[in-house]
Coordinates of C-alpha atoms and ligand atoms in Angstrom, one line a residue:
M17 CA -109.3 -88.8 73.7
E18 CA -109.4 -89.7 69.9
K19 CA -106.0 -90.8 69.0
D20 CA -104.4 -94.1 70.1
I21 CA -101.4 -93.9 72.7
K22 CA -99.0 -95.0 70.2
T23 CA -99.5 -92.2 67.9
V24 CA -99.6 -89.6 70.8
L25 CA -96.3 -91.1 71.8
A26 CA -94.6 -90.8 68.4
E27 CA -96.2 -87.4 67.7
C28 CA -94.6 -86.2 70.8
G29 CA -91.2 -87.6 69.8
F30 CA -91.3 -89.7 73.1
S31 CA -88.6 -92.4 73.6
F32 CA -89.2 -95.0 76.5
K33 CA -86.5 -94.9 79.0
K34 CA -85.2 -98.1 80.5
K35 CA -83.8 -96.5 83.7
F36 CA -87.3 -95.3 84.8
G37 CA -88.8 -98.8 84.3
Q38 CA -91.2 -97.5 81.4
N39 CA -93.5 -100.2 80.5
F40 CA -96.6 -98.8 80.0
I41 CA -100.2 -100.4 79.9
T42 CA -102.9 -99.9 77.2
D43 CA -105.4 -102.5 77.3
K44 CA -108.7 -101.2 78.3
N45 CA -110.0 -104.3 80.0
L46 CA -106.7 -104.7 82.2
L47 CA -107.0 -101.0 83.3
L48 CA -110.7 -101.5 84.2
S49 CA -109.7 -104.6 86.1
I50 CA -107.0 -103.0 88.1
V51 CA -109.1 -99.9 88.9
D52 CA -111.9 -102.7 90.2
K53 CA -109.5 -104.6 92.3
A54 CA -108.4 -101.4 94.0
D55 CA -112.1 -100.7 94.7
I56 CA -112.0 -97.2 93.7
Q57 CA -114.9 -95.4 94.6
K58 CA -116.6 -92.1 93.6
D59 CA -115.6 -90.4 96.9
D60 CA -112.0 -92.0 96.6
T61 CA -108.7 -89.9 96.3
V62 CA -106.4 -91.8 94.5
I63 CA -102.6 -91.4 94.4
E64 CA -101.0 -92.6 91.4
I65 CA -97.4 -93.3 91.3
G66 CA -95.6 -93.1 87.8
C67 CA -98.5 -92.3 85.6
G68 CA -96.3 -92.7 82.1
A69 CA -98.8 -92.0 79.2
G70 CA -101.9 -91.7 81.6
T71 CA -103.7 -94.7 80.4
L72 CA -104.3 -96.0 84.1
T73 CA -104.7 -92.4 85.4
R74 CA -107.6 -91.6 82.9
A75 CA -109.3 -94.9 84.0
L76 CA -108.7 -93.8 87.9
S77 CA -110.2 -90.6 87.1
A78 CA -113.2 -91.8 85.8
A79 CA -113.8 -93.8 88.8
A80 CA -112.7 -91.5 91.4
K81 CA -113.2 -88.2 93.1
K82 CA -109.6 -86.9 92.8
V83 CA -106.5 -88.3 91.2
I84 CA -102.9 -87.1 92.3
A85 CA -100.4 -88.6 89.8
F86 CA -96.6 -88.6 90.1
E87 CA -94.2 -89.0 87.4
I88 CA -90.6 -88.6 87.5
D89 CA -90.2 -87.9 83.6
T90 CA -90.7 -84.4 82.5
S91 CA -90.4 -85.7 79.0
L92 CA -94.0 -87.0 79.3
K93 CA -95.4 -83.6 79.7
P94 CA -96.7 -83.0 76.3
V95 CA -98.1 -86.7 76.1
L96 CA -100.1 -86.3 79.3
E97 CA -101.3 -82.7 78.1
Q98 CA -103.3 -84.9 75.5
T99 CA -104.1 -87.9 77.0
L100 CA -105.5 -86.6 80.2
S101 CA -107.3 -83.7 78.5
G102 CA -110.7 -83.3 80.1
C103 CA -109.9 -85.2 83.3
D104 CA -110.6 -82.3 85.5
N105 CA -110.3 -84.0 88.8
T106 CA -106.5 -85.2 87.9
E107 CA -103.5 -83.3 88.8
V108 CA -99.9 -84.5 87.8
I109 CA -97.1 -83.6 89.7
F110 CA -93.6 -84.2 88.0
N111 CA -91.4 -85.4 91.0
D112 CA -89.7 -88.3 92.2
F113 CA -92.0 -90.1 94.6
L114 CA -89.1 -91.1 96.9
K115 CA -88.4 -87.5 97.4
V116 CA -91.9 -86.4 98.4
D117 CA -92.2 -85.3 101.9
L118 CA -95.0 -87.8 102.7
P119 CA -96.1 -86.5 105.9
G120 CA -96.3 -82.8 104.5
F121 CA -98.1 -83.8 101.4
E122 CA -100.7 -85.9 103.6
K123 CA -101.8 -82.9 105.4
Q124 CA -103.3 -81.7 102.0
A125 CA -104.3 -84.8 100.7
G126 CA -106.3 -86.3 103.4
Q127 CA -107.3 -90.3 103.1
Y128 CA -106.1 -91.8 99.8
K129 CA -105.7 -95.2 98.4
V130 CA -102.6 -95.8 95.9
V131 CA -102.5 -97.3 92.7
A132 CA -99.6 -97.9 90.4
N133 CA -97.7 -99.7 88.0
L134 CA -94.5 -100.0 89.7
P135 CA -90.9 -99.8 87.9
Y136 CA -88.9 -102.8 89.5
Y137 CA -86.1 -100.7 90.6
V138 CA -88.1 -98.6 93.2
T139 CA -90.8 -101.3 94.2
T140 CA -89.3 -102.1 97.6
P141 CA -88.6 -98.3 98.6
L142 CA -91.8 -97.1 97.4
I143 CA -93.7 -99.6 99.2
L144 CA -91.7 -99.2 102.4
K145 CA -92.0 -95.5 102.3
L146 CA -95.8 -95.8 102.3
I147 CA -95.9 -98.6 104.7
E148 CA -93.7 -96.9 107.1
Q149 CA -94.5 -93.1 107.0
S150 CA -98.2 -93.0 105.8
K151 CA -101.0 -92.1 108.4
Q152 CA -103.4 -91.7 105.6
C153 CA -103.1 -94.4 103.0
K154 CA -105.9 -97.1 103.0
S155 CA -104.6 -99.6 100.5
I156 CA -101.7 -99.9 98.2
T157 CA -102.9 -101.8 94.8
V158 CA -99.6 -102.3 92.7
M159 CA -98.5 -104.0 89.8
V160 CA -94.9 -105.5 90.3
Q161 CA -93.1 -108.5 89.0
E162 CA -94.7 -111.9 89.6
E163 CA -91.8 -112.8 91.8
V164 CA -91.9 -109.7 93.8
A165 CA -95.6 -110.3 94.1
E166 CA -95.1 -113.4 95.7
R167 CA -92.4 -112.1 98.2
L168 CA -94.7 -109.6 99.3
C169 CA -97.7 -111.7 100.1
A170 CA -95.7 -114.8 101.1
K171 CA -96.9 -117.0 104.4
A172 CA -93.9 -117.9 107.0
D173 CA -92.0 -120.8 106.5
T174 CA -92.1 -120.6 102.8
P175 CA -89.0 -119.9 100.4
E176 CA -90.4 -116.5 99.6
Y177 CA -91.2 -115.2 103.0
G178 CA -88.5 -112.4 103.9
A179 CA -88.1 -109.5 105.9
I180 CA -90.0 -107.5 103.5
T181 CA -92.9 -109.6 104.0
A182 CA -92.9 -109.3 107.8
V183 CA -92.1 -105.6 107.9
I184 CA -95.2 -105.1 105.4
A185 CA -97.5 -107.5 107.4
L186 CA -97.1 -105.0 110.8
R187 CA -99.4 -102.6 109.0
A188 CA -101.1 -104.3 106.0
Y189 CA -102.7 -107.6 104.8
G190 CA -101.5 -108.7 101.3
E191 CA -102.9 -110.7 98.6
I192 CA -101.9 -111.0 94.9
V193 CA -105.4 -110.4 93.1
K194 CA -104.5 -110.7 89.4
R195 CA -101.6 -112.1 87.3
V196 CA -100.6 -110.2 84.4
P197 CA -98.5 -111.6 81.4
R198 CA -95.6 -109.9 79.8
T199 CA -97.4 -109.6 76.5
M200 CA -99.5 -106.7 77.9
F201 CA -96.9 -104.3 78.3
M202 CA -95.4 -101.9 76.0
P203 CA -92.5 -102.5 75.4
R204 CA -92.6 -106.2 76.5
P205 CA -90.6 -106.8 79.7
N206 CA -88.6 -110.1 80.0
V207 CA -90.9 -111.3 83.3
D208 CA -94.5 -111.7 84.0
S209 CA -96.6 -109.3 86.6
A210 CA -99.0 -109.5 89.1
V211 CA -101.1 -107.0 90.8
V212 CA -100.8 -107.0 94.7
K213 CA -103.2 -105.5 97.3
L214 CA -102.0 -104.2 100.5
T215 CA -104.7 -103.2 102.7
V216 CA -103.4 -101.3 105.6
K217 CA -105.1 -102.6 109.1
D218 CA -103.6 -100.5 111.7
G219 CA -103.8 -101.9 114.9
A220 CA -104.0 -105.7 114.0
I221 CA -100.4 -106.4 115.4
S222 CA -99.6 -104.1 118.1
V223 CA -95.8 -103.0 118.8
S224 CA -94.7 -100.6 121.0
D225 CA -91.3 -99.8 119.0
P226 CA -91.6 -100.3 115.2
A227 CA -88.0 -99.7 114.6
L228 CA -87.1 -102.4 117.3
Y229 CA -89.7 -104.7 115.4
K230 CA -87.8 -104.0 112.0
K231 CA -84.6 -104.5 113.7
T232 CA -85.6 -107.9 114.9
V233 CA -86.9 -109.0 111.5
H234 CA -83.8 -107.9 109.9
A235 CA -81.7 -109.8 112.4
A236 CA -83.8 -113.0 111.9
F237 CA -83.3 -112.9 108.2
S238 CA -79.7 -111.6 108.4
A239 CA -78.2 -115.3 107.9
R240 CA -80.8 -117.7 106.7
R241 CA -78.4 -120.7 107.5
K242 CA -78.1 -120.0 111.2
T243 CA -80.7 -120.3 113.9
L244 CA -82.6 -117.6 115.2
V245 CA -80.9 -117.2 118.6
N246 CA -77.6 -117.0 116.9
N247 CA -78.8 -114.1 114.7
I248 CA -80.0 -112.3 117.8
I249 CA -77.0 -112.8 119.7
N250 CA -75.0 -111.2 116.6
C251 CA -77.6 -108.4 115.6
F252 CA -78.2 -107.3 119.1
S253 CA -75.0 -108.1 121.2
V254 CA -76.8 -109.9 123.8
S255 CA -75.6 -113.1 125.6
R256 CA -76.9 -116.4 124.5
A257 CA -78.9 -116.8 128.1
D258 CA -80.5 -113.6 127.2
A259 CA -81.7 -114.5 123.6
E260 CA -82.6 -117.9 124.8
S261 CA -84.6 -116.5 127.3
A262 CA -86.3 -114.1 125.2
L263 CA -87.4 -116.6 122.7
T264 CA -88.6 -119.2 125.4
A265 CA -90.6 -116.1 126.8
C266 CA -92.5 -116.2 123.5
G267 CA -93.0 -119.6 123.3
I268 CA -90.4 -119.8 120.3
D269 CA -88.2 -123.1 120.2
I270 CA -84.5 -122.1 120.9
K271 CA -83.6 -124.2 117.8
A272 CA -86.1 -122.2 115.3
R273 CA -85.0 -120.6 112.3
G274 CA -85.8 -116.8 112.0
E275 CA -88.0 -117.3 108.6
T276 CA -90.5 -119.7 110.4
L277 CA -91.9 -116.9 112.8
T278 CA -95.1 -115.2 111.9
P279 CA -95.2 -111.4 112.1
R280 CA -97.1 -111.7 115.4
Q281 CA -94.2 -113.9 116.9
F282 CA -91.7 -111.2 115.5
A283 CA -93.8 -108.7 117.3
A284 CA -93.7 -110.6 120.7
L285 CA -90.1 -111.2 120.2
S286 CA -89.3 -107.7 119.6
E287 CA -91.3 -106.7 123.0
H288 CA -89.1 -109.1 124.9
L289 CA -85.9 -107.8 123.4
K290 CA -86.8 -104.2 124.8
N291 CA -85.3 -105.6 128.1
F292 CA -82.0 -106.4 126.6
V293 CA -81.4 -103.2 124.3
Ligands
SAM17 N1 -98.6 -95.9 85.0 C1 -98.4 -96.1 83.7 C2 -98.8 -97.6 82.9 O1 -99.5 -98.4 83.7 O2 -98.6 -97.5 81.8 C3 -96.8 -96.2 83.5 C4 -96.3 -97.3 84.3 S1 -94.3 -97.5 84.0 C5 -94.2 -99.2 84.8 C6 -93.8 -96.7 85.5 C7 -93.8 -95.1 85.4 O3 -93.3 -94.6 86.8 C8 -93.0 -94.5 84.2 O4 -93.5 -93.6 83.7 C9 -91.7 -93.8 85.2 O5 -91.1 -92.8 84.2 C10 -92.2 -93.6 86.2 N2 -91.4 -93.5 87.6 C11 -90.2 -94.2 87.7 N3 -89.7 -94.1 89.0 C12 -90.5 -92.9 89.5 C13 -90.3 -92.1 90.8 N4 -89.5 -92.5 91.6 N5 -91.4 -91.3 90.9 C14 -92.5 -91.1 90.2 N6 -92.4 -91.8 88.9 C15 -91.6 -92.7 88.7

């Protein structure tokens, strides 16, 4: 592509839409670094969520076998026709990724890696959709607000640790692989960002009932000031004796607070709670 991205956007009469979280990246080194951190290889299929003006898409196209990019904003069509010209291994689907039938899509796509610079307002639902519904996703490398990145990768018993961390941990190992200052985006947002890589590792923590695991995690974090046993009593409508016996059977102190439990402990606890629900 000959023209710079600002010129293409201006020529196409494109205006940035806050409601879609449109903060684009254009810096070549940053784009290449994201592709590198996502470990994109020549035989990979990549799903990009929210391709914007196609700058990251182009970098992914050069590194991967195939790129399938989703974009909610159809006004980017004329922009992408220019910026992705010659990217023959790349397909753009104009759809809200949250509305995509993932199991149906995966029958066609096979195994893939996800790479995205995500808008804030859909970060959590998009990641949860992939973590909970996907059977073919190998990794999720996403740029998110720095504060969200800390939460996604937090260790137990830290202020950043929350229900989302423990739910993700059931299927993926998370790490922050790059910090990105706000100055790298167009237009510039009010916060810094970070790239998080979630590597899917099925079977590392095994639970017989993922929905019960999620319910246990949400119960534990439902009132941070209360002890775990009280949150379990409230959310599962079990007796104090049963809640305490489930904790004791898992080697968890009956005075413990939910946020001190590791994902493995949540898994063990959810298996014991099965006897009472
Ligand atoms: N990937 C581009 C980049 O890095 O420059 C654009 C990133 S921008 C932060 C997020 C993009 O996601 C926007 O183009 C926005 O229109 C798109 N988007 C927002 N919500 C979406 C959704 N639910 N499904 C698909 N795309 C979405």
